[in-house]
Amino acid sequence: MPSSIPDIVISRLPVYLRALERLSQEGQEVTSSHELGKRLGISSAQIRKDLSHFGGFGKQGTGYRIAYLKEQLRQVLNVERDWEVALIGAGDLGNAVARYRGFSNRGFHIACVFDSAPDKVGKSIGEFLILPLDNLHTVITERGIKIAMVAVPAEAAQSVADTLIAAGVRAILNYAPINLNVPDNVHVQYIDPVIHLQRMTYYLD
């Protein structure tokens, strides 16, 4: 993927892919930038511009073949393969994430779950046996896992991230309410519901 492509463009591609999946489930075979834009609240010109970074996926006047565009976007996003994901933290949030069924059909599956609490280690969350945090580096290294989700308290998040990075993880989805210090070759995405709520309350009377 060309490094010159803005991250904001990359961030919209999964949104397009999700919309295409929905259209496909509805039995539709062809769509247009206008239709996608109407569904997503994004201008059709912006959609065409975003897709043009990766080649021509449609023809003027005929739109996009949904199956083909889905396949191309999956290749661009590297989700035409399955990615193993490590989950660190088996508290309330980690428990919910581990049980979530929406990962497997979109290119990801949780491979292992870790926690430091003695009363959790050795117990199960659904199909997963909770592993001790002390085993984190070894398991990540042996399995070659590149993606992790961090659902630990803020005060533990940086230490966990350091261990993950040392073990070879290059992408972290961070649920902890803290910004992580990571090398340039490690990509972090943050999910903090409070931040999003605070952003929305700005617009409320």
CSV table of C-alpha atoms in Angstrom, one decimal:
chain,number,residue,atom,x,y,z
A,1,MET,CA,0.0,0.0,0.0
A,2,PRO,CA,1.5,3.4,-1.0
A,3,SER,CA,2.5,5.3,2.1
A,4,SER,CA,1.4,8.6,0.5
A,5,ILE,CA,-2.3,7.6,0.9
A,6,PRO,CA,-3.8,9.6,3.8
A,7,ASP,CA,-4.8,7.6,6.8
A,8,ILE,CA,-8.3,9.2,6.7
A,9,VAL,CA,-8.8,7.6,3.3
A,10,ILE,CA,-7.8,4.2,4.7
A,11,SER,CA,-10.2,4.7,7.6
A,12,ARG,CA,-13.1,5.0,5.2
A,13,LEU,CA,-12.4,1.8,3.3
A,14,PRO,CA,-13.8,-0.5,6.0
A,15,VAL,CA,-16.9,1.6,6.1
A,16,TYR,CA,-17.3,1.1,2.3
A,17,LEU,CA,-16.7,-2.6,2.7
A,18,ARG,CA,-19.3,-2.9,5.4
A,19,ALA,CA,-21.9,-1.1,3.3
A,20,LEU,CA,-21.1,-3.4,0.3
A,21,GLU,CA,-21.5,-6.4,2.5
A,22,ARG,CA,-24.9,-5.1,3.5
A,23,LEU,CA,-25.9,-4.5,-0.1
A,24,SER,CA,-24.8,-8.0,-1.0
A,25,GLN,CA,-26.8,-9.5,1.8
A,26,GLU,CA,-29.8,-7.6,0.4
A,27,GLY,CA,-29.3,-9.4,-3.0
A,28,GLN,CA,-27.9,-6.4,-4.9
A,29,GLU,CA,-25.2,-7.0,-7.5
A,30,VAL,CA,-24.3,-3.5,-8.7
A,31,THR,CA,-24.1,-0.1,-6.8
A,32,SER,CA,-22.9,3.4,-7.5
A,33,SER,CA,-20.9,6.0,-5.6
A,34,HIS,CA,-24.1,8.0,-5.3
A,35,GLU,CA,-26.0,5.1,-3.6
A,36,LEU,CA,-23.0,4.4,-1.3
A,37,GLY,CA,-22.8,8.0,-0.5
A,38,LYS,CA,-26.5,8.3,0.3
A,39,ARG,CA,-26.2,5.3,2.7
A,40,LEU,CA,-23.1,6.5,4.4
A,41,GLY,CA,-23.5,10.3,4.5
A,42,ILE,CA,-20.4,10.7,2.4
A,43,SER,CA,-20.3,12.6,-0.9
A,44,SER,CA,-20.2,10.5,-4.1
A,45,ALA,CA,-17.2,12.6,-5.2
A,46,GLN,CA,-15.3,11.7,-2.1
A,47,ILE,CA,-16.0,8.0,-2.5
A,48,ARG,CA,-14.8,8.1,-6.1
A,49,LYS,CA,-11.7,10.0,-5.1
A,50,ASP,CA,-10.9,7.5,-2.3
A,51,LEU,CA,-11.3,4.5,-4.5
A,52,SER,CA,-9.2,6.1,-7.3
A,53,HIS,CA,-6.1,5.8,-5.1
A,54,PHE,CA,-6.3,2.0,-5.6
A,55,GLY,CA,-7.2,1.8,-9.3
A,56,GLY,CA,-10.4,1.9,-11.4
A,57,PHE,CA,-13.1,-0.4,-9.8
A,58,GLY,CA,-16.1,0.8,-11.8
A,59,LYS,CA,-17.1,2.2,-15.2
A,60,GLN,CA,-18.7,5.5,-15.9
A,61,GLY,CA,-22.5,5.0,-16.1
A,62,THR,CA,-22.4,1.4,-15.0
A,63,GLY,CA,-21.3,1.7,-11.4
A,64,TYR,CA,-19.5,-0.9,-9.3
A,65,ARG,CA,-20.0,-4.7,-9.3
A,66,ILE,CA,-20.4,-5.3,-5.6
A,67,ALA,CA,-18.7,-8.7,-5.5
A,68,TYR,CA,-15.7,-7.4,-7.4
A,69,LEU,CA,-15.4,-4.2,-5.3
A,70,LYS,CA,-15.7,-6.2,-2.1
A,71,GLU,CA,-12.9,-8.5,-3.2
A,72,GLN,CA,-10.6,-5.6,-4.2
A,73,LEU,CA,-11.2,-3.7,-0.9
A,74,ARG,CA,-10.5,-6.9,1.1
A,75,GLN,CA,-7.2,-7.2,-0.7
A,76,VAL,CA,-6.3,-3.6,-0.1
A,77,LEU,CA,-7.1,-3.9,3.6
A,78,ASN,CA,-5.3,-7.3,3.8
A,79,VAL,CA,-8.4,-9.0,5.2
A,80,GLU,CA,-8.7,-11.6,2.4
A,81,ARG,CA,-6.8,-13.8,4.9
A,82,ASP,CA,-7.6,-14.6,8.5
A,83,TRP,CA,-5.7,-12.7,11.2
A,84,GLU,CA,-5.1,-14.1,14.7
A,85,VAL,CA,-5.7,-11.6,17.4
A,86,ALA,CA,-4.5,-11.6,21.0
A,87,LEU,CA,-6.8,-10.2,23.6
A,88,ILE,CA,-5.2,-8.8,26.8
A,89,GLY,CA,-7.7,-8.2,29.7
A,90,ALA,CA,-10.5,-10.5,30.8
A,91,GLY,CA,-12.5,-8.1,32.8
A,92,ASP,CA,-16.0,-7.0,31.9
A,93,LEU,CA,-14.9,-5.4,28.6
A,94,GLY,CA,-12.5,-8.2,27.6
A,95,ASN,CA,-15.2,-10.7,28.4
A,96,ALA,CA,-17.6,-9.0,26.0
A,97,VAL,CA,-15.0,-8.7,23.3
A,98,ALA,CA,-14.1,-12.3,23.6
A,99,ARG,CA,-17.7,-13.4,23.2
A,100,TYR,CA,-18.4,-11.0,20.3
A,101,ARG,CA,-19.2,-13.0,17.1
A,102,GLY,CA,-18.6,-10.3,14.6
A,103,PHE,CA,-14.8,-10.8,14.0
A,104,SER,CA,-14.6,-14.2,12.3
A,105,ASN,CA,-16.6,-13.3,9.2
A,106,ARG,CA,-14.5,-10.1,8.6
A,107,GLY,CA,-11.0,-11.5,8.6
A,108,PHE,CA,-10.1,-11.8,12.3
A,109,HIS,CA,-10.4,-14.3,15.1
A,110,ILE,CA,-9.3,-14.1,18.7
A,111,ALA,CA,-6.6,-16.7,19.2
A,112,CYS,CA,-5.8,-16.2,22.9
A,113,VAL,CA,-6.9,-14.3,26.0
A,114,PHE,CA,-4.6,-13.1,28.8
A,115,ASP,CA,-5.0,-11.7,32.3
A,116,SER,CA,-2.9,-11.0,35.3
A,117,ALA,CA,-5.6,-11.7,38.0
A,118,PRO,CA,-5.0,-15.1,39.7
A,119,ASP,CA,-8.8,-15.6,40.1
A,120,LYS,CA,-9.2,-15.4,36.3
A,121,VAL,CA,-6.2,-17.3,35.0
A,122,GLY,CA,-7.1,-20.8,34.1
A,123,LYS,CA,-10.8,-20.1,33.8
A,124,SER,CA,-12.7,-19.8,30.5
A,125,ILE,CA,-14.4,-17.1,28.6
A,126,GLY,CA,-16.6,-19.0,26.1
A,127,GLU,CA,-14.2,-21.2,24.2
A,128,PHE,CA,-11.0,-19.4,25.5
A,129,LEU,CA,-8.9,-20.5,28.4
A,130,ILE,CA,-7.5,-17.4,30.1
A,131,LEU,CA,-3.7,-17.5,30.0
A,132,PRO,CA,-1.4,-15.8,32.6
A,133,LEU,CA,0.0,-12.5,31.5
A,134,ASP,CA,3.5,-13.8,32.2
A,135,ASN,CA,3.1,-16.0,29.1
A,136,LEU,CA,2.3,-13.1,26.8
A,137,HIS,CA,5.6,-12.7,25.1
A,138,THR,CA,6.2,-16.4,24.6
A,139,VAL,CA,2.7,-17.2,23.2
A,140,ILE,CA,2.7,-14.1,20.9
A,141,THR,CA,6.2,-14.9,19.6
A,142,GLU,CA,5.5,-18.7,19.0
A,143,ARG,CA,2.2,-18.0,17.2
A,144,GLY,CA,3.6,-15.1,15.2
A,145,ILE,CA,0.6,-12.9,16.2
A,146,LYS,CA,0.8,-9.3,14.8
A,147,ILE,CA,-2.5,-7.9,16.1
A,148,ALA,CA,-3.6,-7.4,19.7
A,149,MET,CA,-6.5,-5.8,21.6
A,150,VAL,CA,-5.7,-4.2,24.9
A,151,ALA,CA,-8.6,-4.1,27.4
A,152,VAL,CA,-6.7,-3.5,30.7
A,153,PRO,CA,-6.7,-0.6,33.2
A,154,ALA,CA,-4.9,2.5,32.0
A,155,GLU,CA,-2.0,2.1,34.5
A,156,ALA,CA,-1.2,-1.3,33.0
A,157,ALA,CA,-1.7,-0.5,29.3
A,158,GLN,CA,1.8,0.9,28.4
A,159,SER,CA,3.6,-2.1,30.0
A,160,VAL,CA,1.3,-4.5,28.1
A,161,ALA,CA,1.9,-2.6,24.9
A,162,ASP,CA,5.7,-2.7,25.5
A,163,THR,CA,5.6,-6.5,25.9
A,164,LEU,CA,3.4,-6.9,22.8
A,165,ILE,CA,5.7,-4.8,20.7
A,166,ALA,CA,8.8,-6.7,21.9
A,167,ALA,CA,7.1,-9.9,20.9
A,168,GLY,CA,6.4,-8.7,17.4
A,169,VAL,CA,2.9,-7.2,17.5
A,170,ARG,CA,2.6,-4.4,15.0
A,171,ALA,CA,-1.1,-3.3,15.4
A,172,ILE,CA,-2.9,-2.6,18.7
A,173,LEU,CA,-6.5,-1.8,19.2
A,174,ASN,CA,-6.5,0.0,22.6
A,175,TYR,CA,-9.5,0.1,24.8
A,176,ALA,CA,-7.6,1.5,27.8
A,177,PRO,CA,-8.2,5.3,28.4
A,178,ILE,CA,-4.6,6.3,27.8
A,179,ASN,CA,-2.5,7.2,24.8
A,180,LEU,CA,0.3,4.7,24.2
A,181,ASN,CA,3.9,5.5,23.3
A,182,VAL,CA,4.9,3.2,20.4
A,183,PRO,CA,7.5,3.1,17.7
A,184,ASP,CA,6.6,4.5,14.2
A,185,ASN,CA,6.2,1.0,12.8
A,186,VAL,CA,3.4,0.1,15.2
A,187,HIS,CA,-0.1,1.3,14.4
A,188,VAL,CA,-2.5,2.0,17.3
A,189,GLN,CA,-6.2,2.6,17.2
A,190,TYR,CA,-8.1,3.9,20.2
A,191,ILE,CA,-11.6,3.1,21.4
A,192,ASP,CA,-12.6,5.2,24.4
A,193,PRO,CA,-16.5,5.5,24.6
A,194,VAL,CA,-16.1,8.5,27.0
A,195,ILE,CA,-14.1,10.4,24.4
A,196,HIS,CA,-16.8,9.9,21.8
A,197,LEU,CA,-19.5,10.8,24.2
A,198,GLN,CA,-17.7,14.0,25.1
A,199,ARG,CA,-17.3,14.8,21.4
A,200,MET,CA,-21.1,14.4,20.9
A,201,THR,CA,-22.1,16.5,23.9
A,202,TYR,CA,-20.4,19.5,22.3
A,203,TYR,CA,-23.3,19.5,19.9
A,204,LEU,CA,-26.0,19.2,22.5
A,205,ASP,CA,-27.8,22.1,24.1
